[in-house]
Amino acid sequence: MTEAATLPLGASRLGLGVAGDAAISRAVAVEAPVALEFNGVGYAVMMASPHDLEDYACGFALSEGLVGAVDEIGEIIVHEAPGGWIVRVSLPHERMEPVIARARSRVSESSCGLCGMDSIEQVLRPLPAIRARIATSREAIARALAELADHQPLGRETGAMHAAAFCTPDGAILAVAEDVGRHNALDRLIGTLARRRIDPTQGFLLLSARCSFELVEKAVRAGCPLLVTISAPTTLAVDRARQAGLALVALARSDSALVFTDPANVLGTAPGADHGL
């Protein structure tokens, strides 16, 4: 079964270094929870593009060591479910021991899965609503972007590190964390803010990463009212941000940025601005 890997999404171009605000449509990568079941036993829920899921299930079974060859994989049935997809795979009974062991322990061995979650409903559980409000501006975002490189010593040295920064409403960077994983970098930053008693509700987050839904959820749970990312978001990231009342700005560059949702108008561009799905 092949589903769309991208969807057109409305956004507002926000002029930073180059003037010119405009409403646009942009292709955004689709991200969805995909539940993998083997012989009826839930194994994992992964965040993935929902196209060519039969190929994905085969590769997953092989890379996880559940089978030694593709010929051991039987029927693969893909079902669309509320909020995502379920892929049911048939394996020989003698190959089920690791599947059953995982079902008992619910320990994730993969950084791209969702630890301990075996249903789409668990992945899409409601988020707390953002209560904090700040007043910031395009100038503040431009300032933070311009200064971020000065706070990335590991990134300059390796060229392989993501950065997560916490910024004041006027764009001054108060703290930065770096890590090879974008999720890890944000986790480190949230820990730094907590240990330094810096309130994440009083500024915004800036990430040198693609905006996946996990990063949106981490920002929401930290209570931060605005998330800015240098790369593009996924459809699920935008949807979850809108549901929680998080302002989301992505593809932030020196000349422009895209405002995907800003329900509280923290950027002061339009009352109740929301450019979600």
Short mmCIF file of C-alpha atoms in Angstrom, two decimals:
data_model
loop_
_atom_site.label_atom_id
_atom_site.label_comp_id
_atom_site.label_asym_id
_atom_site.label_seq_id
_atom_site.Cartn_x
_atom_site.Cartn_y
_atom_site.Cartn_z
CA MET A 1 0.00 0.00 0.00
CA THR A 2 1.37 3.41 -0.92
CA GLU A 3 0.21 6.57 0.83
CA ALA A 4 1.30 10.16 0.33
CA ALA A 5 4.75 10.94 1.74
CA THR A 6 4.03 14.68 1.63
CA LEU A 7 1.05 16.96 1.95
CA PRO A 8 0.62 20.61 0.99
CA LEU A 9 0.36 22.78 4.08
CA GLY A 10 -0.56 26.44 4.38
CA ALA A 11 1.85 28.80 6.09
CA SER A 12 2.76 32.48 6.23
CA ARG A 13 6.12 33.62 4.94
CA LEU A 14 7.54 35.96 7.57
CA GLY A 15 10.08 38.40 6.16
CA LEU A 16 13.19 38.70 8.35
CA GLY A 17 16.25 39.93 6.45
CA VAL A 18 14.27 40.36 3.25
CA ALA A 19 10.88 42.08 3.38
CA GLY A 20 7.79 40.43 1.99
CA ASP A 21 5.19 38.57 4.03
CA ALA A 22 3.01 36.21 2.03
CA ALA A 23 0.61 33.32 2.35
CA ILE A 24 2.12 30.21 0.77
CA SER A 25 1.54 26.49 0.35
CA ARG A 26 4.44 24.14 1.01
CA ALA A 27 4.91 20.39 0.73
CA VAL A 28 5.47 18.98 4.22
CA ALA A 29 6.71 15.48 5.04
CA VAL A 30 3.95 13.29 6.47
CA GLU A 31 4.77 11.70 9.82
CA ALA A 32 2.42 9.19 11.41
CA PRO A 33 2.49 6.54 14.13
CA VAL A 34 2.86 3.09 12.61
CA ALA A 35 2.06 0.16 14.91
CA LEU A 36 3.90 -3.05 14.04
CA GLU A 37 2.33 -6.36 15.00
CA PHE A 38 3.84 -9.80 14.47
CA ASN A 39 1.41 -12.73 14.59
CA GLY A 40 -1.02 -10.50 16.46
CA VAL A 41 1.49 -9.39 19.10
CA GLY A 42 2.19 -5.65 19.33
CA TYR A 43 5.95 -5.05 18.96
CA ALA A 44 6.46 -1.29 18.59
CA VAL A 45 4.95 1.97 17.47
CA MET A 46 7.34 3.85 15.20
CA MET A 47 7.07 7.33 13.73
CA ALA A 48 7.44 6.98 9.98
CA SER A 49 6.31 8.10 6.56
CA PRO A 50 3.16 6.10 5.78
CA HIS A 51 4.14 5.08 2.24
CA ASP A 52 5.39 1.64 1.14
CA LEU A 53 4.71 0.19 4.59
CA GLU A 54 5.08 -3.37 3.34
CA ASP A 55 8.69 -2.62 2.43
CA TYR A 56 9.18 -0.87 5.73
CA ALA A 57 7.81 -3.84 7.69
CA CYS A 58 10.12 -6.24 5.87
CA GLY A 59 13.16 -4.09 6.48
CA PHE A 60 12.20 -3.58 10.12
CA ALA A 61 11.85 -7.34 10.71
CA LEU A 62 15.22 -7.94 9.09
CA SER A 63 17.09 -5.14 10.84
CA GLU A 64 15.62 -6.11 14.20
CA GLY A 65 16.80 -9.66 13.66
CA LEU A 66 13.30 -11.08 13.89
CA VAL A 67 13.94 -13.04 10.70
CA GLY A 68 17.10 -14.00 8.86
CA ALA A 69 15.71 -13.72 5.35
CA VAL A 70 12.77 -12.05 3.65
CA ASP A 71 11.40 -15.45 2.63
CA GLU A 72 10.56 -16.10 6.28
CA ILE A 73 8.08 -13.24 6.23
CA GLY A 74 4.55 -14.24 5.39
CA GLU A 75 1.52 -12.07 4.69
CA ILE A 76 1.72 -8.35 5.44
CA ILE A 77 -1.55 -6.50 5.90
CA VAL A 78 -1.70 -2.73 6.28
CA HIS A 79 -4.69 -1.13 7.99
CA GLU A 80 -5.43 2.56 8.36
CA ALA A 81 -6.43 3.30 11.95
CA PRO A 82 -7.60 6.47 13.71
CA GLY A 83 -4.51 8.65 13.91
CA GLY A 84 -2.14 6.29 12.13
CA TRP A 85 -1.49 2.87 10.65
CA ILE A 86 -1.30 -0.74 11.81
CA VAL A 87 0.94 -3.20 9.98
CA ARG A 88 0.25 -6.86 10.71
CA VAL A 89 3.03 -9.28 9.74
CA SER A 90 2.98 -13.06 9.76
CA LEU A 91 6.13 -14.85 10.96
CA PRO A 92 6.97 -18.52 11.48
CA HIS A 93 6.12 -19.65 15.01
CA GLU A 94 9.77 -20.45 15.70
CA ARG A 95 10.64 -16.77 15.10
CA MET A 96 8.27 -15.42 17.75
CA GLU A 97 10.47 -15.75 20.83
CA PRO A 98 12.05 -12.24 20.60
CA VAL A 99 8.66 -10.71 19.80
CA ILE A 100 7.07 -12.27 22.86
CA ALA A 101 10.06 -11.32 25.03
CA ARG A 102 9.73 -7.70 23.96
CA ALA A 103 6.00 -7.72 24.59
CA ARG A 104 6.70 -8.86 28.12
CA SER A 105 9.40 -6.31 28.88
CA ARG A 106 8.27 -3.39 26.67
CA VAL A 107 11.85 -2.13 26.47
CA SER A 108 12.75 -0.24 23.32
CA GLU A 109 16.12 -0.97 21.73
CA SER A 110 15.77 1.66 19.00
CA SER A 111 16.21 5.41 19.30
CA CYS A 112 13.61 5.99 16.56
CA GLY A 113 10.80 4.13 18.33
CA LEU A 114 8.58 5.13 21.23
CA CYS A 115 9.66 3.37 24.39
CA GLY A 116 7.01 1.30 26.09
CA MET A 117 4.19 2.30 23.76
CA ASP A 118 2.30 -0.35 21.88
CA SER A 119 -0.75 1.49 20.60
CA ILE A 120 -1.47 4.56 18.49
CA GLU A 121 -3.78 5.85 21.22
CA GLN A 122 -0.84 5.98 23.64
CA VAL A 123 1.26 7.93 21.17
CA LEU A 124 -1.48 10.46 20.47
CA ARG A 125 -2.59 10.95 24.06
CA PRO A 126 -3.71 14.51 24.81
CA LEU A 127 -1.06 17.12 25.57
CA PRO A 128 -1.33 19.76 28.28
CA ALA A 129 -2.43 23.15 26.98
CA ILE A 130 0.15 25.91 26.80
CA ARG A 131 -0.76 28.54 29.38
CA ALA A 132 2.29 30.80 29.19
CA ARG A 133 2.27 33.83 26.92
CA ILE A 134 5.16 35.95 25.74
CA ALA A 135 5.44 38.88 23.37
CA THR A 136 8.27 38.49 20.88
CA SER A 137 8.99 39.52 17.29
CA ARG A 138 10.59 38.65 13.99
CA GLU A 139 13.55 40.78 15.03
CA ALA A 140 14.05 38.60 18.11
CA ILE A 141 14.03 35.43 16.02
CA ALA A 142 16.51 36.95 13.58
CA ARG A 143 18.78 37.94 16.46
CA ALA A 144 18.75 34.47 17.99
CA LEU A 145 19.43 32.84 14.62
CA ALA A 146 22.37 35.16 14.01
CA GLU A 147 23.89 34.39 17.42
CA LEU A 148 23.26 30.63 17.54
CA ALA A 149 26.48 29.63 15.74
CA ASP A 150 28.52 31.44 18.40
CA HIS A 151 27.05 29.05 20.99
CA GLN A 152 27.83 25.82 19.11
CA PRO A 153 31.47 24.90 19.83
CA LEU A 154 30.86 21.19 19.37
CA GLY A 155 28.98 21.80 16.16
CA ARG A 156 31.85 23.87 14.76
CA GLU A 157 34.31 21.17 15.74
CA THR A 158 32.44 18.13 14.49
CA GLY A 159 29.86 19.32 11.98
CA ALA A 160 27.60 16.61 13.42
CA MET A 161 25.89 18.09 16.44
CA HIS A 162 22.39 19.45 16.87
CA ALA A 163 21.83 22.46 19.10
CA ALA A 164 18.89 23.49 21.25
CA ALA A 165 18.82 27.04 22.61
CA PHE A 166 16.58 28.90 25.04
CA CYS A 167 16.09 32.55 24.19
CA THR A 168 14.58 35.56 25.92
CA PRO A 169 11.62 37.25 24.19
CA ASP A 170 14.02 39.81 22.71
CA GLY A 171 16.20 37.08 21.18
CA ALA A 172 19.11 36.87 23.62
CA ILE A 173 20.36 33.30 24.05
CA LEU A 174 20.46 32.24 27.70
CA ALA A 175 21.40 28.58 27.38
CA VAL A 176 22.40 26.09 24.69
CA ALA A 177 22.81 22.31 24.67
CA GLU A 178 24.43 20.24 21.93
CA ASP A 179 24.11 16.56 21.13
CA VAL A 180 24.34 14.24 18.14
CA GLY A 181 20.60 13.65 18.48
CA ARG A 182 18.10 16.45 18.17
CA HIS A 183 15.88 14.88 20.84
CA ASN A 184 18.86 14.51 23.16
CA ALA A 185 19.88 18.14 22.64
CA LEU A 186 16.44 19.37 23.67
CA ASP A 187 16.33 17.03 26.66
CA ARG A 188 19.74 18.33 27.75
CA LEU A 189 18.57 21.92 27.41
CA ILE A 190 15.40 21.31 29.43
CA GLY A 191 17.57 19.75 32.14
CA THR A 192 19.96 22.70 32.05
CA LEU A 193 17.11 25.16 32.44
CA ALA A 194 15.72 23.21 35.39
CA ARG A 195 19.09 22.97 37.16
CA ARG A 196 19.76 26.67 36.58
CA ARG A 197 16.22 27.61 37.66
CA ILE A 198 15.48 29.29 34.32
CA ASP A 199 11.76 29.31 33.60
CA PRO A 200 11.08 27.91 30.07
CA THR A 201 7.70 29.64 30.00
CA GLN A 202 9.38 33.03 29.79
CA GLY A 203 11.07 32.73 26.40
CA PHE A 204 11.29 30.57 23.28
CA LEU A 205 13.16 27.52 22.04
CA LEU A 206 15.37 27.52 18.95
CA LEU A 207 16.45 24.18 17.47
CA SER A 208 18.90 23.39 14.69
CA ALA A 209 16.81 20.45 13.56
CA ARG A 210 13.87 19.09 11.64
CA CYS A 211 10.71 19.66 13.65
CA SER A 212 9.29 16.22 14.41
CA PHE A 213 6.28 15.71 16.63
CA GLU A 214 8.46 14.49 19.53
CA LEU A 215 10.20 17.88 19.70
CA VAL A 216 6.84 19.65 19.73
CA GLU A 217 5.69 17.45 22.61
CA LYS A 218 8.89 18.08 24.59
CA ALA A 219 8.43 21.84 24.13
CA VAL A 220 4.79 21.63 25.21
CA ARG A 221 5.58 19.58 28.30
CA ALA A 222 8.24 22.12 29.22
CA GLY A 223 5.52 24.80 28.99
CA CYS A 224 7.39 26.89 26.43
CA PRO A 225 4.99 29.03 24.33
CA LEU A 226 7.07 29.22 21.13
CA LEU A 227 9.23 26.73 19.25
CA VAL A 228 11.45 27.84 16.37
CA THR A 229 13.27 25.30 14.22
CA ILE A 230 15.76 25.76 11.42
CA SER A 231 14.40 22.88 9.36
CA ALA A 232 10.89 21.94 8.26
CA PRO A 233 8.13 20.40 10.39
CA THR A 234 6.06 17.31 9.71
CA THR A 235 2.28 17.35 9.45
CA LEU A 236 1.93 15.67 12.83
CA ALA A 237 4.24 18.21 14.46
CA VAL A 238 2.07 21.07 13.19
CA ASP A 239 -1.12 19.33 14.23
CA ARG A 240 0.12 18.58 17.76
CA ALA A 241 1.41 22.13 18.17
CA ARG A 242 -1.95 23.53 17.16
CA GLN A 243 -3.80 21.22 19.53
CA ALA A 244 -1.65 22.30 22.48
CA GLY A 245 -1.64 26.02 21.63
CA LEU A 246 2.09 26.10 20.86
CA ALA A 247 3.33 28.73 18.43
CA LEU A 248 5.46 26.99 15.80
CA VAL A 249 7.87 28.72 13.45
CA ALA A 250 9.97 26.58 11.11
CA LEU A 251 12.44 26.85 8.25
CA ALA A 252 13.86 29.86 10.07
CA ARG A 253 16.63 31.43 8.00
CA SER A 254 18.36 34.79 7.91
CA ASP A 255 15.94 36.04 5.25
CA SER A 256 12.63 34.47 6.27
CA ALA A 257 10.72 31.97 8.39
CA LEU A 258 7.40 30.14 8.12
CA VAL A 259 4.76 30.59 10.81
CA PHE A 260 2.72 27.38 10.88
CA THR A 261 0.69 28.15 13.98
CA ASP A 262 0.53 31.09 16.38
CA PRO A 263 -2.82 30.88 18.19
CA ALA A 264 -1.92 33.45 20.87
CA ASN A 265 -0.25 35.80 18.36
CA VAL A 266 3.04 35.83 20.29
CA LEU A 267 4.73 37.26 17.19
CA GLY A 268 2.27 40.12 16.92
CA THR A 269 1.58 39.50 13.24
CA ALA A 270 -2.17 38.93 13.32
CA PRO A 271 -4.78 38.40 16.05
CA GLY A 272 -5.18 34.72 16.76
CA ALA A 273 -2.87 33.75 13.89
CA ASP A 274 -3.09 30.04 13.19
CA HIS A 275 -1.83 28.54 9.97
CA GLY A 276 -2.40 24.87 10.80
CA LEU A 277 -3.72 22.05 8.71
#
